[in-house]
mmCIF file of C-alpha atoms in Angstrom:
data_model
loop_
_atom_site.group_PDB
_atom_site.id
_atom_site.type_symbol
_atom_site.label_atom_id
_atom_site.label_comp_id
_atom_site.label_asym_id
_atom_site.label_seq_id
_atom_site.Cartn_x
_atom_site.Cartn_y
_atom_site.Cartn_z
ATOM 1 C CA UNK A 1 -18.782 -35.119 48.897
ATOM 2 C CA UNK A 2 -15.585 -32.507 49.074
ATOM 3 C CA UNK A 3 -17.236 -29.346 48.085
ATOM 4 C CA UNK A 4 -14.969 -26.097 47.111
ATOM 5 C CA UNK A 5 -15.562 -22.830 46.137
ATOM 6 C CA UNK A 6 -15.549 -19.759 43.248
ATOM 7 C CA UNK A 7 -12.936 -21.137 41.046
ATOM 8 C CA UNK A 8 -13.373 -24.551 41.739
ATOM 9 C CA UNK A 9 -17.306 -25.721 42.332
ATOM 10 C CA UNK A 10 -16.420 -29.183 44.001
ATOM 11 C CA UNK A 11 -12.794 -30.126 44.895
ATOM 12 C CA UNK A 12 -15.021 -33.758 44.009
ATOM 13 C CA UNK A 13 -15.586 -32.655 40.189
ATOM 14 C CA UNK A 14 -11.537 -31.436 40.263
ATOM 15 C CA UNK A 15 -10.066 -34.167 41.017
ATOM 16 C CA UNK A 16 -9.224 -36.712 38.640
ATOM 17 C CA UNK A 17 -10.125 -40.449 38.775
ATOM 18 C CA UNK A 18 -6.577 -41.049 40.091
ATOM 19 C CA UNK A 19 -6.590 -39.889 43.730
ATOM 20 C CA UNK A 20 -3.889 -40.842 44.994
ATOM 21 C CA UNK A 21 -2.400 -41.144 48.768
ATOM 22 C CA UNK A 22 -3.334 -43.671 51.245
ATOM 23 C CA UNK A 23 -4.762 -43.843 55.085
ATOM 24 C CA UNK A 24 -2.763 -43.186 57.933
ATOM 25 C CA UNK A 25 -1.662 -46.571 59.898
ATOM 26 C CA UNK A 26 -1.249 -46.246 63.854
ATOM 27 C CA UNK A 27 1.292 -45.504 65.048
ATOM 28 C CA UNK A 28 1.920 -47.982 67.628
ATOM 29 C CA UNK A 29 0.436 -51.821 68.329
ATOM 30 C CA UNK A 30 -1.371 -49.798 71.525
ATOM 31 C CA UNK A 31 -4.802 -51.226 72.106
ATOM 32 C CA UNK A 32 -7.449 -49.780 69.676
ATOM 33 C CA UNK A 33 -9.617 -46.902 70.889
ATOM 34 C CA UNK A 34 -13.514 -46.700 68.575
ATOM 35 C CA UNK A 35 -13.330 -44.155 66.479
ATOM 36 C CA UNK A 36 -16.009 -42.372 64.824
ATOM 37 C CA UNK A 37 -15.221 -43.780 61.152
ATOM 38 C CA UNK A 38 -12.678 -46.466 60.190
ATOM 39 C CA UNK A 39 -10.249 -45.250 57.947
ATOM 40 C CA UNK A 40 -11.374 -47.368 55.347
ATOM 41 C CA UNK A 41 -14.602 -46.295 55.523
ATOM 42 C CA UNK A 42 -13.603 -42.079 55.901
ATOM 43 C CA UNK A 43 -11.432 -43.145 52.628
ATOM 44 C CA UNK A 44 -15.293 -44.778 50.921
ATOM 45 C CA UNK A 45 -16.614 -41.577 52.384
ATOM 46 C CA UNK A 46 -14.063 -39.746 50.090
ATOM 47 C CA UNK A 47 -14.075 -41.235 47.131
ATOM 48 C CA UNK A 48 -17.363 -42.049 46.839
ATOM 49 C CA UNK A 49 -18.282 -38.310 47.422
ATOM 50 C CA UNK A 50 -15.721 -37.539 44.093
ATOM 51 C CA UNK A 51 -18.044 -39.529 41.682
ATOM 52 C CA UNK A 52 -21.556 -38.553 43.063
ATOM 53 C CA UNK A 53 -20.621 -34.587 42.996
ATOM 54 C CA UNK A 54 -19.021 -34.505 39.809
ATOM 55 C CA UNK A 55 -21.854 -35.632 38.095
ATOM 56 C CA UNK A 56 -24.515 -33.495 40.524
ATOM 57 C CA UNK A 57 -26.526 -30.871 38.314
ATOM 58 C CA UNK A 58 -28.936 -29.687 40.937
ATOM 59 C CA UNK A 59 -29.708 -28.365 44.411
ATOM 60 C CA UNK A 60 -31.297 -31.484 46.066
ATOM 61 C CA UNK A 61 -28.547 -33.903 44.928
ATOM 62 C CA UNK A 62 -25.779 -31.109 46.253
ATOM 63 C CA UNK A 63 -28.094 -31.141 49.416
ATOM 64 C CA UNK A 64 -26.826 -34.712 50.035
ATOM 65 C CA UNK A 65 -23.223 -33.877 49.754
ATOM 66 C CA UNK A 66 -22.651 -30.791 51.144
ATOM 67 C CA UNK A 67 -23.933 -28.528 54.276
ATOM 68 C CA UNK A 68 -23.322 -24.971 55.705
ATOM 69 C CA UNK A 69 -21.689 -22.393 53.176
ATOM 70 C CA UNK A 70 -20.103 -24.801 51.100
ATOM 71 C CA UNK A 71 -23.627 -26.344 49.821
ATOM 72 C CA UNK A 72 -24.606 -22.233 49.625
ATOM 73 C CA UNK A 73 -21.499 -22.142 47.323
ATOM 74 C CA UNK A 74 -22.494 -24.652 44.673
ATOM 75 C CA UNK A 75 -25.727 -23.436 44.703
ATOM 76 C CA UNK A 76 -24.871 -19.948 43.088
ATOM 77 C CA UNK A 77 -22.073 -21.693 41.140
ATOM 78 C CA UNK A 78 -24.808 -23.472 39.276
ATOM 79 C CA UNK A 79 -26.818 -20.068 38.869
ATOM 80 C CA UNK A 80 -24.176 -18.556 37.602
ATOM 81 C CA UNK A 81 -23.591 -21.743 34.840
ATOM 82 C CA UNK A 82 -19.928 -22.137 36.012
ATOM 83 C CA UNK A 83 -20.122 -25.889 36.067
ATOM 84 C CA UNK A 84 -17.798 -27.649 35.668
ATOM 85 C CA UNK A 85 -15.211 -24.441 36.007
ATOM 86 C CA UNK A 86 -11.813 -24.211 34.903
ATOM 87 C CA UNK A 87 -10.411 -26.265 37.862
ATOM 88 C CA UNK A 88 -12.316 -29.436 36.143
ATOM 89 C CA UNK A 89 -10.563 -29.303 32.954
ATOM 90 C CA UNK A 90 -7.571 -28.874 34.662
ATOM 91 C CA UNK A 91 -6.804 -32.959 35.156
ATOM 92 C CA UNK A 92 -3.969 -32.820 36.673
ATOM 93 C CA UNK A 93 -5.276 -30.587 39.745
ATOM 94 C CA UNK A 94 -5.987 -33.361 42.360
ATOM 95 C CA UNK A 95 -5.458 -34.729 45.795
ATOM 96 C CA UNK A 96 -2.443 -36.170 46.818
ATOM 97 C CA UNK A 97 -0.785 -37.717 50.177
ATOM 98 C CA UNK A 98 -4.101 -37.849 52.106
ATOM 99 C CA UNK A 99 -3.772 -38.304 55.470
ATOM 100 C CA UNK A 100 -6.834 -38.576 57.648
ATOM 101 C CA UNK A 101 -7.800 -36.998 61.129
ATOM 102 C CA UNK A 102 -10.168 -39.264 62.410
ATOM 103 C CA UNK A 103 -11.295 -38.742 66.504
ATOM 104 C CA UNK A 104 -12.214 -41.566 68.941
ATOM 105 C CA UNK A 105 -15.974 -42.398 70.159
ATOM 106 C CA UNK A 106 -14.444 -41.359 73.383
ATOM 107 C CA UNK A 107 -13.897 -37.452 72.316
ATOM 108 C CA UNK A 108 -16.872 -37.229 70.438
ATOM 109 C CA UNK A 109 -19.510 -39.762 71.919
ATOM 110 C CA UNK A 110 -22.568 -37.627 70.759
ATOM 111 C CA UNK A 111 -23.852 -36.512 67.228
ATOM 112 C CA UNK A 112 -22.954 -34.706 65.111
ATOM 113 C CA UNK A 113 -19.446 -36.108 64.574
ATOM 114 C CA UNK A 114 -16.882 -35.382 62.327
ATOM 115 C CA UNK A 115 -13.436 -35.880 60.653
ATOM 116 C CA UNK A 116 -10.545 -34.560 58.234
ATOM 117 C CA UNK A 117 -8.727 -35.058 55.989
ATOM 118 C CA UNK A 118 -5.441 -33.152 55.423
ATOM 119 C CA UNK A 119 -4.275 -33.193 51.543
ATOM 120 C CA UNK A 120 -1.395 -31.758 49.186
ATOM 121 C CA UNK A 121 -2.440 -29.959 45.605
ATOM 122 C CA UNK A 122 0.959 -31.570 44.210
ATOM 123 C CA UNK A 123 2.711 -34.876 44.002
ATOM 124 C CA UNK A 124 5.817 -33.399 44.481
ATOM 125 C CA UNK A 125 6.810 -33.245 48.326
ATOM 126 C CA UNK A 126 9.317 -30.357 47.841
ATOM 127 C CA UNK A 127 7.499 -27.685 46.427
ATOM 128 C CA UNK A 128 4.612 -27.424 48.643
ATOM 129 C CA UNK A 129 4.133 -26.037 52.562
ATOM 130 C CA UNK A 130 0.366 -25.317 52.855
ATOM 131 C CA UNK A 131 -1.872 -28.394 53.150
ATOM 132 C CA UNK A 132 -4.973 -28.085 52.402
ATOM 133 C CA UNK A 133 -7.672 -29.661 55.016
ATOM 134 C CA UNK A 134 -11.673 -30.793 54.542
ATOM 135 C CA UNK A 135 -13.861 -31.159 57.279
ATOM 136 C CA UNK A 136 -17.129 -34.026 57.029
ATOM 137 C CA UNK A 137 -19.696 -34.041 59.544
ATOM 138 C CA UNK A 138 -22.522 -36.526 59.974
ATOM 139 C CA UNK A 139 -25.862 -34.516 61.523
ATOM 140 C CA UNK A 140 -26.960 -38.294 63.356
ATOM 141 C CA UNK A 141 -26.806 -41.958 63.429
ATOM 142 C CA UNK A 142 -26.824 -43.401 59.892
ATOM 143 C CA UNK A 143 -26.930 -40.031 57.988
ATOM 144 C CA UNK A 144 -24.701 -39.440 55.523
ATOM 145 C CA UNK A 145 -21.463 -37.788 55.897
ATOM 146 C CA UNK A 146 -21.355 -34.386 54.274
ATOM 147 C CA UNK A 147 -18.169 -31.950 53.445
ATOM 148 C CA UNK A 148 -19.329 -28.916 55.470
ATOM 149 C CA UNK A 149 -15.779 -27.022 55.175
ATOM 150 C CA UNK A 150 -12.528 -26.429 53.181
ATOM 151 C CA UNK A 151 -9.609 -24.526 54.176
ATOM 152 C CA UNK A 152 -5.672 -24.339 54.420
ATOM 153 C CA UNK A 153 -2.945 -23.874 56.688
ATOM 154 C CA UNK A 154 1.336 -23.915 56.218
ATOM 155 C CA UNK A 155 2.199 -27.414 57.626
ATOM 156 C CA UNK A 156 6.136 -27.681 57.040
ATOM 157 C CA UNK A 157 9.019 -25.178 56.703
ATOM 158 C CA UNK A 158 9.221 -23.220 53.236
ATOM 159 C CA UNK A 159 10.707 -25.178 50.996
ATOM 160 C CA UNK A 160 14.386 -24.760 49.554
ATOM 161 C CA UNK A 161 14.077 -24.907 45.567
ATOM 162 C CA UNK A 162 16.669 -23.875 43.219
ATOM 163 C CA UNK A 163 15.494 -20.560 41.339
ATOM 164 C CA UNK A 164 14.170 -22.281 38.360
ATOM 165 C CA UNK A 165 11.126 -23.861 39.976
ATOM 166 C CA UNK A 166 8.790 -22.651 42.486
ATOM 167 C CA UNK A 167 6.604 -23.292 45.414
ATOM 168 C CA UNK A 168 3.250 -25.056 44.544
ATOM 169 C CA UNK A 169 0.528 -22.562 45.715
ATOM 170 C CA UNK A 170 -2.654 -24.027 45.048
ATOM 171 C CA UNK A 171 -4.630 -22.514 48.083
ATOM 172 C CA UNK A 172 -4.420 -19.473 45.828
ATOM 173 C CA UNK A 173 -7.225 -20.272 43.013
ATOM 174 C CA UNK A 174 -9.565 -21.493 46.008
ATOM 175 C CA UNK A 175 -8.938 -17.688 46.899
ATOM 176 C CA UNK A 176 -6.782 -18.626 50.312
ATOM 177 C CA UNK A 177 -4.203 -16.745 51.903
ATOM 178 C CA UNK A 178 -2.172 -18.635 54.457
ATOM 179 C CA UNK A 179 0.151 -17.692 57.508
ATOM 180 C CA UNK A 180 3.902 -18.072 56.053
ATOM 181 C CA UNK A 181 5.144 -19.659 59.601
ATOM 182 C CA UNK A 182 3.884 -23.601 59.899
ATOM 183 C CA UNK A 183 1.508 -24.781 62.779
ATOM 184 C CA UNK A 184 2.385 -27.786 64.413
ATOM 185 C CA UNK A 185 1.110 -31.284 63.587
ATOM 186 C CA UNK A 186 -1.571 -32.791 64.659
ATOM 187 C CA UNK A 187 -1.631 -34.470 68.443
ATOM 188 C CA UNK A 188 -2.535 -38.186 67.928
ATOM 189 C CA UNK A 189 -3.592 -41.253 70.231
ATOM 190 C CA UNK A 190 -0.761 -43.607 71.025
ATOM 191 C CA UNK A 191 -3.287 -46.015 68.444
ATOM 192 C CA UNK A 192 -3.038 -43.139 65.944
ATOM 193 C CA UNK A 193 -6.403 -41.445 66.351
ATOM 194 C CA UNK A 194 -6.355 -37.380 66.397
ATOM 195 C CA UNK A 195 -6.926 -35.371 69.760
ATOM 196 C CA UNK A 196 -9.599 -33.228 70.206
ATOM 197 C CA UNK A 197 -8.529 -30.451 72.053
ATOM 198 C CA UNK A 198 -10.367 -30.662 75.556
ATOM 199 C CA UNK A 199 -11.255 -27.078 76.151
ATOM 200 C CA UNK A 200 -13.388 -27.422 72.718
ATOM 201 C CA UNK A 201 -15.959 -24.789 73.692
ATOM 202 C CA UNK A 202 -14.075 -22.225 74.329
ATOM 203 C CA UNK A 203 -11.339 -22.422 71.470
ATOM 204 C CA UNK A 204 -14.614 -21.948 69.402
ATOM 205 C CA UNK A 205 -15.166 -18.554 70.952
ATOM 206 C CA UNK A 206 -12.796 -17.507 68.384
ATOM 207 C CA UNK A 207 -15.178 -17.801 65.793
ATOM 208 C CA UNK A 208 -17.157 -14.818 67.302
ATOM 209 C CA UNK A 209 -14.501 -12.628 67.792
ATOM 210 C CA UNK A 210 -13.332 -12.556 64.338
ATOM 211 C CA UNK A 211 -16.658 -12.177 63.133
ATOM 212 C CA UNK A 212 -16.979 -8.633 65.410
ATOM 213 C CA UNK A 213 -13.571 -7.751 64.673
ATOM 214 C CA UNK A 214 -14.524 -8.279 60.840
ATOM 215 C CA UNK A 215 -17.990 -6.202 61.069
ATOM 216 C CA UNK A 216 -17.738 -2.280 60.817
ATOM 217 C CA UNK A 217 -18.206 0.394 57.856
ATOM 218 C CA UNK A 218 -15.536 1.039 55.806
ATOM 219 C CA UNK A 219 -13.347 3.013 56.499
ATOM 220 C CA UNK A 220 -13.264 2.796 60.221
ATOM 221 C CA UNK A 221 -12.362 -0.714 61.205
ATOM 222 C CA UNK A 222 -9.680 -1.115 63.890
ATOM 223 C CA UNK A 223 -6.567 -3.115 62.322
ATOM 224 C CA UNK A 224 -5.667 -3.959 66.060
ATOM 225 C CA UNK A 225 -7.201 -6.331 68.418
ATOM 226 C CA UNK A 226 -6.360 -7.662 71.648
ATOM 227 C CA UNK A 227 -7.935 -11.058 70.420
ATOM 228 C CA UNK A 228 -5.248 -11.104 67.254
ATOM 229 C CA UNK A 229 -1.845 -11.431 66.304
ATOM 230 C CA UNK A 230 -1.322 -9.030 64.057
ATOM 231 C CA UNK A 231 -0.581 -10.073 60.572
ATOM 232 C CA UNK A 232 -1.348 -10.062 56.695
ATOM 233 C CA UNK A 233 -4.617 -12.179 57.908
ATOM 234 C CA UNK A 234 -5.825 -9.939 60.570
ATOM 235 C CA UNK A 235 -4.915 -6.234 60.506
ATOM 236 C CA UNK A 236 -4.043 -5.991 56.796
ATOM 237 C CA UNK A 237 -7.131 -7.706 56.127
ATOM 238 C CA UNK A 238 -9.064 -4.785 57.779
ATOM 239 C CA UNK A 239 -7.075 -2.514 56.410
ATOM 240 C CA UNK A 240 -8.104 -3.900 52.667
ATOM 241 C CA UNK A 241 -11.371 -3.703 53.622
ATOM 242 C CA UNK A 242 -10.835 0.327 54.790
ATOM 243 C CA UNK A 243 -9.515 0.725 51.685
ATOM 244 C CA UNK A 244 -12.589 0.184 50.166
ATOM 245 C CA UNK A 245 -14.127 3.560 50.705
ATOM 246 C CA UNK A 246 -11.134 5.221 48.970
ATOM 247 C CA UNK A 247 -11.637 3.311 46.029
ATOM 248 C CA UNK A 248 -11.058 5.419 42.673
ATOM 249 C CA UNK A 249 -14.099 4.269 41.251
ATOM 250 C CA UNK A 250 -16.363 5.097 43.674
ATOM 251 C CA UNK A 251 -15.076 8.785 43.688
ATOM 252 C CA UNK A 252 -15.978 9.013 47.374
ATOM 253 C CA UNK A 253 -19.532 8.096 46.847
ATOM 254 C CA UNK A 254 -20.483 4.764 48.035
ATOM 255 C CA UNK A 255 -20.447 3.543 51.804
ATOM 256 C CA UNK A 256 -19.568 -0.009 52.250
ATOM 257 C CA UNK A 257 -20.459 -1.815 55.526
ATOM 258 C CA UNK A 258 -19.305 -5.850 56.510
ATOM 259 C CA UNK A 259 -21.230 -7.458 58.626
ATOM 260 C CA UNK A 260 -19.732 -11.113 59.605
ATOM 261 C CA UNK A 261 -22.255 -14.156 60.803
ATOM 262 C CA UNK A 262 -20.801 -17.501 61.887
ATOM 263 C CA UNK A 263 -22.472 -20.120 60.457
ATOM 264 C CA UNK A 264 -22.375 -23.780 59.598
ATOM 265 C CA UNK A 265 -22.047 -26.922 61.838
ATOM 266 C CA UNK A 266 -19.663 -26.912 64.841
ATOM 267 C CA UNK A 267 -16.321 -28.570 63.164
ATOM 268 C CA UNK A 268 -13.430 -30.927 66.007
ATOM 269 C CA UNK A 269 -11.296 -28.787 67.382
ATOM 270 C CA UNK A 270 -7.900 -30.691 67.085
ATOM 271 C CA UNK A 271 -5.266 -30.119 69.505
ATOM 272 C CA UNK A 272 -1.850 -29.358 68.036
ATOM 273 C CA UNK A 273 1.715 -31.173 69.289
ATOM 274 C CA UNK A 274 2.592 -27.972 70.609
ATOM 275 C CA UNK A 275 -0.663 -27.957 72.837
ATOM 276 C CA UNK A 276 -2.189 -24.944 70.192
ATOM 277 C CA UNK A 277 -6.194 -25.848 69.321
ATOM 278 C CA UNK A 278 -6.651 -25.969 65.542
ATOM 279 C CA UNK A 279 -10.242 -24.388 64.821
ATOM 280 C CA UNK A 280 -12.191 -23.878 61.419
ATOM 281 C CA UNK A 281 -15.147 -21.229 61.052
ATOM 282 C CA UNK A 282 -17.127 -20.627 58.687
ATOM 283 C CA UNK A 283 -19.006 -17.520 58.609
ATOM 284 C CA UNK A 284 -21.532 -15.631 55.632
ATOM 285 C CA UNK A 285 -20.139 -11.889 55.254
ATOM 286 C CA UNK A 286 -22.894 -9.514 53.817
ATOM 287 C CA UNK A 287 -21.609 -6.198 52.353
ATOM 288 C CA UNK A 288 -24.486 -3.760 51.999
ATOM 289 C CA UNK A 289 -23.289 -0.849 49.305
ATOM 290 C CA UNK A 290 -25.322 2.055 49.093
ATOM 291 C CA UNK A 291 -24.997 5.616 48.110
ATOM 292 C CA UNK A 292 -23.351 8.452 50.634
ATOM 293 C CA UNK A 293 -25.872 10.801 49.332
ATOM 294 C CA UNK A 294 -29.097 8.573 49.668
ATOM 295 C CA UNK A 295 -31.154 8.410 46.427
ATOM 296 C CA UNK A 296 -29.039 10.746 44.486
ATOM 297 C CA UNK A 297 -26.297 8.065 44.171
ATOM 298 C CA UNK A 298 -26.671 5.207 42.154
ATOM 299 C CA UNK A 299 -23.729 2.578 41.099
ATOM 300 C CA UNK A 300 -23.329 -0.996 39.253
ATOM 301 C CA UNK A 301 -21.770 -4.521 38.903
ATOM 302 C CA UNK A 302 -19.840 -6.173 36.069
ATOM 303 C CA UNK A 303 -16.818 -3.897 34.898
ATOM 304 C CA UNK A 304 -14.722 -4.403 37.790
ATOM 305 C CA UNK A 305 -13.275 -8.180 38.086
ATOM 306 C CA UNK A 306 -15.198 -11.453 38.389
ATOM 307 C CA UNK A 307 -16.590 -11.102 41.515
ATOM 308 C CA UNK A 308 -18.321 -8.027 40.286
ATOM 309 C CA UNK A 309 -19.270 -9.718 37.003
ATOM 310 C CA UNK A 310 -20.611 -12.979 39.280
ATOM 311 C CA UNK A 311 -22.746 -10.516 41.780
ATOM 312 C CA UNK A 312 -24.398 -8.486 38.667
ATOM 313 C CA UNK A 313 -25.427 -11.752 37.669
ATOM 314 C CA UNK A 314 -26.620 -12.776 40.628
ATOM 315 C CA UNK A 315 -28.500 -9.751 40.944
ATOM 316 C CA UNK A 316 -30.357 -10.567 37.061
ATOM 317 C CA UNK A 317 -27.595 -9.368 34.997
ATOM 318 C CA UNK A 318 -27.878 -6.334 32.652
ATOM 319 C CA UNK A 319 -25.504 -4.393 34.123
ATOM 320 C CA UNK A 320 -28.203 -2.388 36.216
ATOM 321 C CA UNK A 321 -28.116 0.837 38.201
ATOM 322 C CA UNK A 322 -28.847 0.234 41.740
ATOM 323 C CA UNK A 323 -29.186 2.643 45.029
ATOM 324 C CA UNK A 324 -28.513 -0.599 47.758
ATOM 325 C CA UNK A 325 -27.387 -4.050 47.470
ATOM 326 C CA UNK A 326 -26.734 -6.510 49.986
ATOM 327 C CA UNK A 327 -24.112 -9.489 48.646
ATOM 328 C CA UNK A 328 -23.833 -12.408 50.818
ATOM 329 C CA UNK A 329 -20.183 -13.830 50.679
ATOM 330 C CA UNK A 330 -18.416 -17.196 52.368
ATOM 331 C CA UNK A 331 -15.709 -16.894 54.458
ATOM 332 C CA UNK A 332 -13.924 -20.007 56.216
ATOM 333 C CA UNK A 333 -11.067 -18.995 58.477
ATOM 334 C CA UNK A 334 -8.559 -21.378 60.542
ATOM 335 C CA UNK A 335 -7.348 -20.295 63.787
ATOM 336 C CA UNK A 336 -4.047 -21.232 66.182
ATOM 337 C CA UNK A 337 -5.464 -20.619 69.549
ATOM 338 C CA UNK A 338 -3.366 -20.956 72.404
ATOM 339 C CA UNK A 339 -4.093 -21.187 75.741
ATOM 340 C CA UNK A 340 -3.337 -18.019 76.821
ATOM 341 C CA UNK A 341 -2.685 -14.841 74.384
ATOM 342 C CA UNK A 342 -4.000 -14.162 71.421
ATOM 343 C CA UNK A 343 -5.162 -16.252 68.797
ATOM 344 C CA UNK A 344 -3.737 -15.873 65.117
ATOM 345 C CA UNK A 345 -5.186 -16.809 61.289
ATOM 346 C CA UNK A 346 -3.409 -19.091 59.769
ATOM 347 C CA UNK A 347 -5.778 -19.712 56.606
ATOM 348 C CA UNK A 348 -8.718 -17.437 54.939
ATOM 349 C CA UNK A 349 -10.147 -16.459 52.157
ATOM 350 C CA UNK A 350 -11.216 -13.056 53.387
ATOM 351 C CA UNK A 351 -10.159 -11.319 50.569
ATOM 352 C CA UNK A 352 -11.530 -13.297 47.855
ATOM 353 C CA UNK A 353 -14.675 -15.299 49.092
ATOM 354 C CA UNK A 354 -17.430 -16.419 47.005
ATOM 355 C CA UNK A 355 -20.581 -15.173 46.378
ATOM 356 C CA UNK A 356 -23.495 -16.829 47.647
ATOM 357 C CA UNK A 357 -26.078 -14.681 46.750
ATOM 358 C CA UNK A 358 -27.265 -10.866 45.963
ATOM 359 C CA UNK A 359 -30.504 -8.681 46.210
ATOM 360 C CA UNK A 360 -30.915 -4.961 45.774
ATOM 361 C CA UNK A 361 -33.191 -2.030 45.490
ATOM 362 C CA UNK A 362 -32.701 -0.933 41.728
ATOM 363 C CA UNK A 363 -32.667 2.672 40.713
#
């Protein structure tokens, strides 16, 4: 039930029989507060999810594993025949030192509800500082809980290694970039039971922002926002996507525009230790190309990387000349929000986010 993304289908299918880790205990003998899943049961929830995606083949079985982008994801994965990918055959790529962020009935006493789970990509404690963190949501009572996000954040200090070995970065082939300074942990109950931050609603108003601040024409987004701190996540991320228009290839030719839609089901906003809200978005970014000139300009997919090669697929294959295309992406971004100021990204994969899907108007 953990789906991924372009370069790894389902973290489910990557991860090898072994998965190893165990629940969080509480943290104190206080009384117990309900919470929306037992850890035993978020840890069935897991596992079982492992063995029913990794042997999934189509659409309707995905459908009852996955929601929002991530299904979206899968979906073109198996169009484009990239399953299992080369995450799969990678067996020792897994899950390791799970740790689960389970709310009370009391924070969340309506449907849907929802949980985490924070994980490591390496058994070794010392080499890593991002965690990586799914989201499951269940839509009502007795529906099945589905993965409906994936994303990563810097959870410790960077670690000190000698210069022979290096940091474990394994956000990187899910396409993630993540803030180098570490958010603070989770708040808990005094049972051990995450926080929800209590001002919910408008933490989420977050997810808009970034989605305007994201959505312009190449090559006049603003790198500076009075919602954002700046950083290699916000303003260099507009300025890569500015960059676009000066692009070698294009000779000056093409116009690319971003347009940014959030999307997916509402995911907990957990409240940090430092008193910082913790929120996930996931959004669809469609990037319509088409010619400066109108008709007279014509361009094509497949010669540039493997998203290129992946969206002339998508769009039939044949390496085709086209006037207009419009290439649906997904995007999940994690946010620090305080409670005053503005917010910073401390995970995305706005540079390299999968392709969901592409249509045109062929020359």
């Amino acid at each position: 039930m953990v789906a991924a993304i372009a370069g790894c289908v389902v973290l489910a299918a990557c991860t090898p029989a072994k998965v190893e880790g165990k629940k969080a205990e509480p943290a104190s003998l206080a009384p117990p507060v309900p919470t929306v899943i037992s850890w035993d049961q978020a840890d069935e929830v897991l596992k079982r999810g492992f063995r029913q995606t990794a042997s999934a083949r189509d659409e309707n079985t995905l459908a009852s594993l996955q929601t929002g982008s991530l299904l979206q994801e899968s979906a073109a994965q198996l169009k484009l025949g990239r399953w299992p990918d080369n995450l799969v055959r990678n067996a020792e790529k897994g899950m390791y030192r799970l740790e689960y962020l389970i709310p009370t009935e009391r924070d969340q006493p309506g449907y849907p509800r929802s949980f985490a789970v924070l994980f490591r990509m390496t058994e070794k404690a010392e080499k890593d500082r991002a965690a990586g963190l799914y989201y499951f949501v269940q839509a009502e009572p007795g529906a099945p809980w589905k993965a409906a996000a994936r994303t990563w954040a810097t959870d410790r200090p960077a670690p000190q290694l000698p210069p022979e070995e290096f940091e474990d970065r394994g956000y990187g082939a899910y396409g993630f970039d993540v803030r180098d300074a570490p958010i603070a942990a989770p708040a808990r109950e005094p049972a051990g039971a995450v926080t929800l931050s209590p001002t919910a609603a408008a933490d989420r108003r977050v997810c808009g922002q970034y989605a305007e601040y994201l959505t312009f024409t190449a090559p006049n987004g603003e790198p500076e926002s009075e919602y954002f701190v700046p950083g290699k996540l916000t303003g260099e991320v507009v300025n890569s996507y500015n960059d676009e228009d000066k692009r070698k290839v294009w000779k000056g030719d093409l116009r690319q525009r971003y347009a940014f839609e959030v999307t997916g089901p509402e995911l907990p906003v957990l409240r940090l230790a430092d008193g910082k809200a913790l929120v996930t978005c996931s959004f669809v970014r469609t990037d319509h190309r088409e010619g400066k000139s109108g008709p007279t300009t014509s361009f094509k997919y497949g010669s540039e990387d493997a998203a290129s090669r992946q969206t002339d697929q998508l769009l039939g294959g044949g390496y085709k000349w086209w006037l207009s295309t419009d290439v649906r992406r997904g995007v999940t971004a994690t946010f620090e929000v305080p409670v005053q100021g503005p917010a910073d990204v401390v995970g995305c994969n706005c540079l390299n986010p999968p392709v969901l899907s592409a249509e045109g108007t062929p020359k």
